[in-house]
Coordinates of N, CA and C in Angstrom, one line a residue:
Chain A
X1 N 79.1 106.8 99.3 CA 80.6 106.9 99.6 C 81.3 106.2 98.5
X2 N 82.5 107.0 98.0 CA 83.2 106.2 97.1 C 84.0 105.1 97.8
X3 N 84.3 104.0 96.9 CA 85.1 103.0 97.5 C 86.0 102.3 96.4
X4 N 87.1 101.6 96.6 CA 87.9 101.0 95.7 C 88.3 99.7 96.2
X5 N 88.2 98.7 95.2 CA 88.4 97.3 95.5 C 89.6 96.9 94.6
X6 N 90.4 96.3 95.3 CA 91.7 95.6 94.5 C 91.5 94.2 95.0
X7 N 91.0 93.4 94.0 CA 90.8 91.9 94.4 C 91.9 91.0 94.8
X8 N 93.1 91.4 94.2 CA 94.4 90.6 94.2 C 95.2 91.2 95.4
X9 N 95.5 90.4 96.4 CA 96.3 90.9 97.4 C 97.8 90.8 97.1
X10 N 98.1 89.7 96.3 CA 99.6 89.2 95.8 C 99.2 88.9 94.3
X11 N 100.3 89.3 93.6 CA 100.5 88.8 92.3 C 102.0 88.6 92.0
X12 N 102.2 87.3 91.4 CA 103.6 87.0 90.9 C 103.7 86.9 89.6
X13 N 104.7 87.5 89.0 CA 104.9 87.8 87.3 C 106.2 87.6 87.1
X14 N 106.5 86.6 86.2 CA 107.9 86.4 85.7 C 108.5 87.8 85.0
X15 N 109.7 87.9 85.1 CA 110.4 89.1 84.4 C 110.2 89.0 83.0
X16 N 110.0 90.1 82.3 CA 109.6 90.1 81.0 C 108.1 89.8 80.6
X17 N 107.3 89.3 81.5 CA 106.0 89.0 81.2 C 105.0 90.3 81.4
X18 N 103.8 90.3 80.9 CA 103.1 91.3 80.9 C 102.2 91.4 82.2
X19 N 101.8 92.3 82.7 CA 101.0 92.5 83.9 C 99.9 93.3 83.9
X20 N 98.7 92.9 84.6 CA 97.7 93.6 84.6 C 97.1 93.6 86.2
X21 N 97.1 94.6 86.7 CA 96.4 94.7 88.3 C 95.1 95.3 88.2
X22 N 94.2 94.7 88.9 CA 92.7 95.0 88.6 C 92.4 96.0 89.8
X23 N 91.4 97.0 89.5 CA 91.0 97.9 90.2 C 89.5 98.1 89.8
X24 N 88.5 98.1 90.9 CA 87.2 98.4 90.7 C 86.8 99.5 91.9
X25 N 86.1 100.5 91.2 CA 85.6 101.6 92.0 C 84.1 101.7 92.2
X26 N 83.7 102.4 93.1 CA 82.2 102.5 93.2 C 82.2 104.1 93.3
X27 N 81.4 104.7 92.4 CA 81.1 106.1 92.4 C 80.1 106.4 91.2
X28 N 79.0 107.1 91.4 CA 78.1 107.3 90.4 C 78.5 108.1 89.3
X29 N 79.2 109.1 89.4 CA 79.5 110.0 88.3 C 80.9 109.7 87.8
X30 N 81.5 110.5 86.9 CA 82.8 110.3 86.5 C 83.9 110.5 87.6
X31 N 84.5 109.4 88.0 CA 85.4 109.6 88.9 C 86.9 110.2 88.6
X32 N 87.6 110.6 89.5 CA 89.0 111.0 89.6 C 89.8 109.5 89.9
X33 N 90.5 109.1 89.2 CA 91.2 107.8 89.5 C 92.7 107.8 89.4
X34 N 93.1 107.0 90.2 CA 94.7 107.2 90.4 C 95.4 105.9 90.6
X35 N 96.7 105.6 90.3 CA 97.4 104.5 90.7 C 98.8 105.2 91.2
X36 N 99.0 104.6 92.4 CA 100.3 104.9 93.1 C 101.0 103.7 93.2
X37 N 102.4 103.9 93.5 CA 103.3 102.7 93.7 C 104.1 103.0 95.0
X38 N 104.3 101.8 95.8 CA 105.0 102.2 96.9 C 106.2 101.0 97.1
X39 N 107.4 101.4 96.9 CA 108.5 100.7 96.8 C 108.9 100.3 98.5
X40 N 109.4 99.2 98.8 CA 109.7 99.0 100.3 C 110.2 100.1 101.1
X41 N 109.6 100.6 102.2 CA 110.2 101.4 103.1 C 110.1 102.8 102.5
X42 N 109.3 103.1 101.5 CA 109.2 104.5 100.8 C 107.8 104.9 100.9
X43 N 107.6 106.1 100.7 CA 106.3 106.7 100.5 C 105.6 106.4 99.1
X44 N 104.6 106.8 98.9 CA 103.8 106.4 97.7 C 104.3 107.5 96.6
X45 N 104.2 107.0 95.3 CA 104.4 107.8 94.0 C 103.5 107.7 93.2
X46 N 103.0 108.7 92.7 CA 101.8 108.6 91.5 C 102.5 108.0 90.2
X47 N 101.8 107.0 89.8 CA 102.0 106.4 88.5 C 101.4 107.1 87.5
X48 N 100.0 107.3 87.5 CA 99.1 107.8 86.4 C 97.8 108.2 87.2
X49 N 97.0 109.1 86.3 CA 95.8 109.5 86.9 C 94.9 109.7 85.7
X50 N 93.6 109.7 86.0 CA 92.5 109.9 85.0 C 91.4 110.9 85.7
X51 N 91.3 111.9 84.8 CA 90.1 112.8 85.1 C 89.0 112.8 84.0
X52 N 89.4 112.7 82.8 CA 88.4 112.8 81.9 C 89.3 112.5 80.5
X53 N 88.4 112.6 79.5 CA 89.1 112.4 78.0 C 89.3 111.1 77.6
X54 N 90.4 110.9 77.1 CA 91.0 109.4 76.5 C 90.9 108.4 77.8
X55 N 90.5 107.3 77.6 CA 90.3 106.6 78.5 C 91.4 105.6 78.7
X56 N 92.3 105.6 77.8 CA 93.7 104.9 78.1 C 94.6 106.0 78.6
X57 N 95.2 105.8 79.5 CA 96.1 106.9 80.3 C 97.5 106.2 80.3
X58 N 98.4 107.1 79.9 CA 100.0 106.6 80.0 C 100.6 107.3 81.2
X59 N 101.3 106.4 81.9 CA 102.0 107.0 83.0 C 103.5 106.8 82.9
X60 N 104.2 107.0 84.2 CA 105.5 106.8 84.2 C 105.9 105.4 84.3
X61 N 107.2 105.1 84.2 CA 107.8 103.9 84.2 C 107.2 102.8 83.1
X62 N 106.7 103.1 82.2 CA 106.1 102.3 81.1 C 104.8 101.8 81.5
X63 N 104.0 102.2 82.6 CA 102.7 101.8 83.0 C 101.7 102.4 82.1
X64 N 100.5 101.8 82.0 CA 99.2 102.4 81.4 C 98.0 102.0 82.0
X65 N 96.9 102.5 82.2 CA 95.6 102.1 82.7 C 94.7 102.6 81.7
X66 N 93.6 101.7 81.9 CA 92.3 101.9 80.9 C 91.2 102.1 81.9
X67 N 90.5 103.2 81.6 CA 89.2 103.5 82.5 C 88.0 102.9 81.7
X68 N 87.1 102.0 82.2 CA 86.0 101.3 81.6 C 85.0 101.8 82.5
X69 N 84.0 102.6 82.0 CA 82.9 102.9 82.8 C 81.9 101.9 82.9
X70 N 81.6 101.1 81.9 CA 80.7 100.0 82.0 C 81.1 99.0 82.9
X71 N 82.4 98.8 83.3 CA 82.9 97.9 84.3 C 83.3 98.4 85.5
X72 N 83.1 99.8 85.7 CA 83.7 100.5 86.9 C 85.1 99.9 87.0
X73 N 85.9 100.0 86.2 CA 87.1 99.5 86.4 C 88.2 100.5 85.8
X74 N 89.3 100.4 86.5 CA 90.6 101.3 86.1 C 91.8 100.3 86.2
X75 N 92.1 99.4 85.4 CA 93.1 98.3 85.6 C 94.5 98.9 85.0
X76 N 95.5 98.6 85.7 CA 96.9 99.0 85.4 C 97.6 97.9 84.8
X77 N 98.3 98.5 83.7 CA 99.0 97.3 82.7 C 100.3 97.8 82.5
X78 N 101.3 96.8 82.3 CA 102.4 97.0 81.8 C 102.9 95.9 80.8
X79 N 103.4 96.1 79.5 CA 103.7 94.9 78.7 C 104.8 94.0 79.1
X80 N 105.9 94.6 79.7 CA 107.0 93.7 80.2 C 107.4 94.2 81.4
X81 N 107.3 93.3 82.5 CA 107.6 93.7 83.9 C 109.1 93.7 83.9
X82 N 109.8 94.4 84.7 CA 111.2 94.6 85.2 C 111.2 94.0 86.7
X83 N 112.5 93.6 86.9 CA 112.6 93.1 88.5 C 112.2 94.4 89.3
X84 N 112.7 95.5 89.0 CA 112.5 96.8 89.8 C 110.9 97.1 89.7
X85 N 110.1 96.5 89.2 CA 108.7 96.8 89.5 C 107.9 96.1 90.6
X86 N 108.7 95.4 91.3 CA 108.4 94.7 92.5 C 108.1 95.7 93.5
X87 N 106.8 95.8 94.0 CA 106.3 96.9 94.9 C 104.9 96.8 95.3
X88 N 104.4 97.5 95.9 CA 103.0 97.4 96.3 C 102.3 98.5 95.3
X89 N 101.2 98.4 95.0 CA 100.4 99.4 94.1 C 99.0 99.5 94.8
X90 N 98.8 100.7 94.6 CA 97.5 101.2 95.2 C 96.7 101.9 94.2
X91 N 95.4 101.6 94.0 CA 94.4 102.2 93.3 C 93.7 103.3 94.2
X92 N 93.4 104.4 93.7 CA 92.7 105.3 94.6 C 91.5 106.1 93.8
X93 N 90.4 106.5 94.4 CA 89.5 107.5 93.7 C 89.2 108.6 94.5
X94 N 89.1 109.7 93.8 CA 88.9 111.0 94.5 C 87.6 111.1 95.1
X95 N 87.5 111.5 96.3 CA 86.2 111.7 97.0 C 85.5 113.0 96.7
X96 N 84.3 112.9 96.7 CA 83.6 114.1 96.4 C 83.7 115.0 97.6
X97 N 83.5 116.3 97.3 CA 83.7 117.4 98.3 C 85.2 117.7 98.3
X98 N 85.7 118.8 98.8 CA 87.0 119.2 98.6 C 87.7 119.3 97.3
X99 N 86.8 119.4 96.2 CA 87.1 119.4 95.0 C 88.0 118.1 94.7
X100 N 87.6 117.0 95.3 CA 88.3 115.9 95.0 C 89.8 115.7 95.5
X101 N 90.0 116.5 96.2 CA 91.5 116.4 96.9 C 91.7 115.2 97.7
X102 N 90.6 114.8 98.5 CA 90.8 113.6 99.3 C 90.7 112.3 98.5
X103 N 91.5 111.4 98.8 CA 91.5 110.2 98.1 C 91.0 109.2 98.9
X104 N 90.3 108.1 98.3 CA 90.0 106.8 99.0 C 90.9 105.7 98.3
X105 N 91.8 105.1 99.1 CA 92.6 103.9 98.6 C 92.0 102.6 98.7
X106 N 92.5 101.7 97.6 CA 92.2 100.3 97.8 C 93.2 99.8 98.8
X107 N 93.1 98.6 99.2 CA 94.0 97.9 100.0 C 95.3 97.4 99.3
X108 N 95.5 97.6 98.2 CA 96.8 97.4 97.7 C 97.0 96.1 97.0
X109 N 97.8 95.8 96.1 CA 98.2 94.6 95.4 C 99.8 94.6 95.5
X110 N 100.3 93.5 96.1 CA 101.8 93.5 96.2 C 102.4 92.7 95.1
X111 N 103.1 93.3 94.1 CA 103.5 92.6 93.0 C 104.9 92.0 93.4
X112 N 105.1 90.7 93.0 CA 106.3 90.0 93.3 C 106.8 89.7 91.6
X113 N 108.1 89.8 91.4 CA 108.7 89.5 90.0 C 109.5 88.4 90.1
X114 N 109.4 87.3 89.6 CA 110.2 86.1 89.6 C 111.2 86.0 88.5
X115 N 112.6 85.6 88.8 CA 113.4 85.7 87.5 C 113.1 84.8 86.4
Chain B
X1 N 116.4 120.8 100.8 CA 115.9 120.3 99.5 C 114.2 120.6 99.6
X2 N 113.7 120.9 98.4 CA 112.1 120.9 98.3 C 111.6 119.6 98.5
X3 N 110.3 119.5 99.0 CA 109.8 118.3 99.0 C 108.9 118.1 100.4
X4 N 108.6 117.0 100.6 CA 107.8 116.8 101.9 C 108.7 115.8 103.1
X5 N 108.8 116.2 104.0 CA 109.7 115.5 105.2 C 108.9 115.3 106.3
X6 N 109.2 114.2 107.0 CA 108.4 113.7 108.1 C 109.7 113.3 109.2
X7 N 109.2 113.6 110.4 CA 110.3 113.2 111.5 C 109.4 112.9 112.7
X8 N 109.9 112.1 113.6 CA 111.2 111.1 113.3 C 110.7 110.1 112.2
X9 N 111.5 109.4 111.7 CA 111.3 108.3 110.9 C 110.8 107.0 111.5
X10 N 111.4 106.8 112.8 CA 111.1 105.8 113.5 C 110.9 106.2 115.1
X11 N 109.8 105.8 115.7 CA 109.5 106.0 117.2 C 108.9 104.9 117.8
X12 N 109.6 104.8 119.0 CA 109.1 103.6 119.9 C 108.7 104.5 121.2
X13 N 107.3 104.1 121.6 CA 106.9 104.9 122.7 C 106.1 103.9 123.7
X14 N 105.6 104.3 124.8 CA 104.9 103.5 125.7 C 103.3 103.9 125.7
X15 N 102.5 102.9 125.9 CA 101.1 103.2 126.2 C 100.9 104.4 127.2
X16 N 100.0 105.3 126.6 CA 99.6 106.3 127.5 C 100.5 107.6 127.2
X17 N 101.5 107.7 126.7 CA 102.5 108.8 126.3 C 101.9 109.6 125.3
X18 N 102.1 110.9 125.2 CA 101.8 111.7 124.1 C 103.0 111.7 123.3
X19 N 102.6 111.8 121.9 CA 103.6 111.5 120.7 C 103.1 112.5 119.7
X20 N 104.1 113.1 119.2 CA 103.8 114.2 118.0 C 104.8 113.9 116.8
X21 N 104.1 113.7 115.8 CA 104.6 113.3 114.5 C 104.6 114.5 113.6
X22 N 105.9 115.0 113.1 CA 106.0 116.1 112.5 C 105.8 115.9 110.9
X23 N 105.3 117.0 110.2 CA 105.2 117.0 108.8 C 105.6 118.4 108.1
X24 N 106.5 118.6 107.2 CA 106.9 119.8 106.8 C 107.0 119.8 105.2
X25 N 106.3 120.7 104.3 CA 106.4 120.6 103.1 C 107.0 122.0 102.4
X26 N 107.7 122.0 101.5 CA 108.4 123.3 100.9 C 107.6 123.8 99.8
X27 N 106.4 123.1 99.5 CA 105.7 123.6 98.2 C 104.7 124.7 98.2
X28 N 104.4 124.8 99.7 CA 103.0 125.8 99.9 C 101.7 125.3 99.2
X29 N 101.7 124.0 99.2 CA 100.6 123.4 98.8 C 99.4 123.5 99.7
X30 N 98.1 123.9 99.3 CA 97.2 124.2 100.4 C 96.6 122.9 101.1
X31 N 96.4 121.8 100.5 CA 96.0 120.7 101.2 C 97.0 119.7 101.6
X32 N 97.0 119.3 102.9 CA 97.9 118.2 103.6 C 97.0 117.4 104.3
X33 N 97.6 116.1 104.4 CA 96.8 114.9 104.7 C 97.8 113.8 105.9
X34 N 97.1 113.4 106.7 CA 97.8 112.2 107.5 C 97.1 110.9 107.3
X35 N 97.8 110.0 106.8 CA 97.1 108.5 106.7 C 97.9 107.6 107.6
X36 N 97.3 106.5 108.0 CA 97.8 105.5 108.7 C 97.8 104.3 107.6
X37 N 99.0 103.4 107.7 CA 99.1 102.3 106.7 C 99.2 100.9 107.4
X38 N 98.3 100.1 107.5 CA 98.2 98.8 108.3 C 97.9 97.7 107.3
X39 N 98.6 96.6 107.5 CA 98.4 95.4 106.8 C 96.9 95.1 106.7
X40 N 96.6 94.8 105.4 CA 95.1 94.7 105.0 C 94.1 95.8 105.0
X41 N 94.7 96.9 105.3 CA 93.7 98.2 105.3 C 94.2 99.2 104.2
X42 N 95.4 99.0 103.8 CA 95.7 100.0 102.7 C 96.0 101.2 103.6
X43 N 95.9 102.4 102.9 CA 96.0 103.7 103.6 C 94.5 104.3 103.9
X44 N 94.5 104.7 105.3 CA 93.3 105.1 105.9 C 93.5 106.6 106.3
X45 N 92.7 107.6 106.0 CA 92.8 108.9 106.2 C 92.5 109.3 107.6
X46 N 93.5 109.9 108.4 CA 93.1 110.2 109.6 C 92.5 111.7 109.6
X47 N 93.1 112.8 109.3 CA 92.8 114.0 109.2 C 93.6 114.7 108.0
X48 N 92.7 115.6 107.6 CA 93.2 116.6 106.5 C 93.0 118.0 106.7
X49 N 93.7 118.8 105.8 CA 93.7 120.3 106.2 C 93.6 121.0 104.8
X50 N 92.8 121.7 104.5 CA 92.4 122.6 103.3 C 93.3 123.7 103.3
X51 N 93.7 124.2 104.3 CA 94.5 125.5 104.4 C 95.0 125.7 105.9
X52 N 95.9 126.5 106.1 CA 96.2 127.1 107.5 C 94.9 127.1 108.3
X53 N 94.9 126.6 109.5 CA 93.8 126.8 110.4 C 92.4 126.2 110.1
X54 N 92.5 125.5 108.9 CA 91.3 124.6 108.5 C 91.6 123.1 108.5
X55 N 91.1 122.3 109.4 CA 91.3 121.0 109.5 C 90.0 120.2 109.6
X56 N 90.0 118.9 109.0 CA 88.8 118.1 109.1 C 89.0 116.6 109.5
X57 N 88.2 115.8 110.0 CA 88.3 114.6 110.2 C 88.4 113.7 109.0
X58 N 88.9 112.7 109.0 CA 89.1 111.7 108.1 C 88.4 110.5 108.3
X59 N 88.7 109.3 107.9 CA 87.9 108.0 108.4 C 88.3 107.6 109.7
X60 N 89.3 107.7 110.3 CA 90.0 107.1 111.6 C 90.5 108.2 112.4
X61 N 89.9 109.2 112.9 CA 90.3 110.3 113.7 C 90.7 110.1 115.0
X62 N 89.9 109.1 115.7 CA 89.8 108.9 117.1 C 91.1 108.7 117.5
X63 N 91.4 109.6 118.8 CA 92.7 109.3 119.4 C 94.0 110.2 118.8
X64 N 93.4 111.0 117.8 CA 94.5 112.0 117.0 C 94.1 113.2 117.3
X65 N 94.9 114.2 117.2 CA 94.8 115.6 117.1 C 95.8 116.3 116.2
X66 N 95.2 117.2 115.3 CA 96.0 117.8 114.4 C 95.9 119.3 114.6
X67 N 96.9 120.1 114.1 CA 96.8 121.5 114.0 C 97.6 122.1 112.8
X68 N 97.3 123.2 112.4 CA 98.1 123.6 111.2 C 98.0 125.2 111.4
X69 N 99.0 125.9 112.1 CA 99.1 127.1 112.3 C 100.0 128.0 111.0
X70 N 100.7 127.1 110.3 CA 101.5 127.5 109.1 C 101.2 126.5 108.1
X71 N 101.1 127.0 107.0 CA 100.8 126.4 105.8 C 101.8 125.2 105.4
X72 N 103.0 125.2 105.9 CA 104.1 124.3 105.7 C 104.2 123.1 106.6
X73 N 103.6 123.2 107.7 CA 103.6 122.3 108.7 C 102.3 121.7 109.2
X74 N 102.2 120.4 109.4 CA 100.8 119.8 109.9 C 101.4 118.6 110.7
X75 N 101.3 119.0 111.9 CA 101.7 118.0 113.0 C 100.5 117.2 113.3
X76 N 100.9 115.9 113.8 CA 99.9 114.9 114.2 C 100.3 114.6 115.6
X77 N 99.3 114.6 116.5 CA 99.6 114.3 118.0 C 98.7 113.3 118.3
X78 N 99.2 112.0 118.8 CA 98.5 111.0 119.9 C 98.6 111.6 121.0
X79 N 97.3 111.7 121.6 CA 97.2 112.4 122.9 C 97.7 111.4 124.0
X80 N 97.1 110.2 123.9 CA 97.7 109.0 124.9 C 97.8 107.7 124.0
X81 N 98.9 107.5 123.7 CA 99.2 106.4 122.7 C 98.6 105.1 123.1
X82 N 98.1 104.3 122.2 CA 97.7 102.9 122.6 C 98.2 102.1 121.5
X83 N 98.3 100.8 122.0 CA 99.1 99.8 121.0 C 98.2 99.5 119.8
X84 N 96.9 100.0 119.4 CA 96.4 99.9 118.2 C 96.9 101.0 117.3
X85 N 97.5 102.0 117.9 CA 98.2 102.9 117.1 C 99.3 102.7 116.6
X86 N 99.8 101.6 116.9 CA 101.1 101.1 116.2 C 100.8 100.9 114.7
X87 N 101.7 101.6 113.9 CA 101.5 101.7 112.4 C 102.5 102.4 111.7
X88 N 102.5 102.7 110.5 CA 103.1 103.4 109.7 C 102.4 104.6 109.1
X89 N 102.9 105.8 109.6 CA 102.1 107.2 109.2 C 102.8 107.8 108.2
X90 N 101.8 108.3 107.3 CA 102.3 109.1 106.0 C 101.6 110.3 106.0
X91 N 102.4 111.4 105.8 CA 101.8 112.6 105.5 C 101.8 112.9 104.0
X92 N 101.0 113.8 103.6 CA 101.0 114.0 102.1 C 100.5 115.5 101.9
X93 N 100.9 116.1 100.9 CA 100.2 117.3 100.3 C 99.7 117.2 98.9
X94 N 98.9 118.0 98.6 CA 98.3 118.0 97.3 C 98.2 119.3 96.5
X95 N 98.3 119.0 95.2 CA 98.6 120.1 94.3 C 97.5 119.6 93.0
X96 N 96.5 120.2 92.6 CA 95.8 119.8 91.5 C 95.3 118.2 91.6
X97 N 94.9 117.9 92.7 CA 94.3 116.4 92.9 C 95.5 115.5 93.0
X98 N 97.0 115.9 92.7 CA 97.9 114.9 92.8 C 98.4 115.0 94.3
X99 N 98.6 113.8 94.9 CA 99.2 113.9 96.4 C 100.7 113.5 96.4
X100 N 101.4 114.2 97.0 CA 102.9 113.8 97.3 C 102.9 113.3 98.5
X101 N 103.8 112.3 98.7 CA 103.8 111.6 99.9 C 105.2 111.7 100.6
X102 N 105.1 112.0 102.0 CA 106.5 111.9 102.6 C 107.0 110.3 102.8
X103 N 108.0 110.3 103.4 CA 108.9 109.0 103.5 C 108.1 108.0 104.7
X104 N 107.2 108.5 105.4 CA 106.6 107.9 106.5 C 107.3 107.8 107.8
X105 N 106.6 107.6 108.8 CA 107.0 107.4 110.2 C 106.5 105.9 110.7
X106 N 107.5 105.1 111.1 CA 107.0 103.8 111.7 C 106.9 104.0 113.2
X107 N 105.7 103.9 113.8 CA 105.5 104.1 115.1 C 105.1 102.8 116.0
X108 N 105.8 102.6 116.8 CA 105.5 101.3 117.7 C 105.1 101.7 119.1
X109 N 104.0 101.3 119.5 CA 103.6 101.6 121.0 C 103.6 100.3 121.7
X110 N 104.4 100.3 122.6 CA 104.5 99.2 123.5 C 103.6 99.1 124.7

């Protein structure tokens, strides 16, 4: 079965600094990978997704992620963090069966942005 | 407005009571999902539905019942609520593998 690991529970970044959130997945074939963001008291919003092709994926709000098959990773990056980026970030992998409609989520990383 | 809505947004109930959480989407997406979100566990899938009258269990289905008589609605029922079901519940619908989430229902079972 697929699984996702987000090794960092909390990360604190200074405003204006770069950000990298780690995500490792377990799946034998080419995975469907996603990053979602959850602002306090809100539902989840899709930041970006990877299905195939170019391994560097651009998303909304200036985020990007890179798929590295050799490392089973799909890390999320942003070159300059804004205070409004403080939120919880979830990595997810599409589960086999149901045409990958089902998602398996990681436990999330909470991003804190310091002034 | 188009989108996915959940009701109620907040609910307090007592152990043993039946509770139904409502989910409505206006896009006619085929797939719909129910998740619970708990600290340290991320989102866990309770049930999902591929179409009207087609439902299937997810990772944590025990104590929950779903139905889907219409494409746009996917209610989740806790038949006899327990304290361990205190959680935030999210409904989602899916189009081309992208899931769209509702705002959530915070349920407290006393």
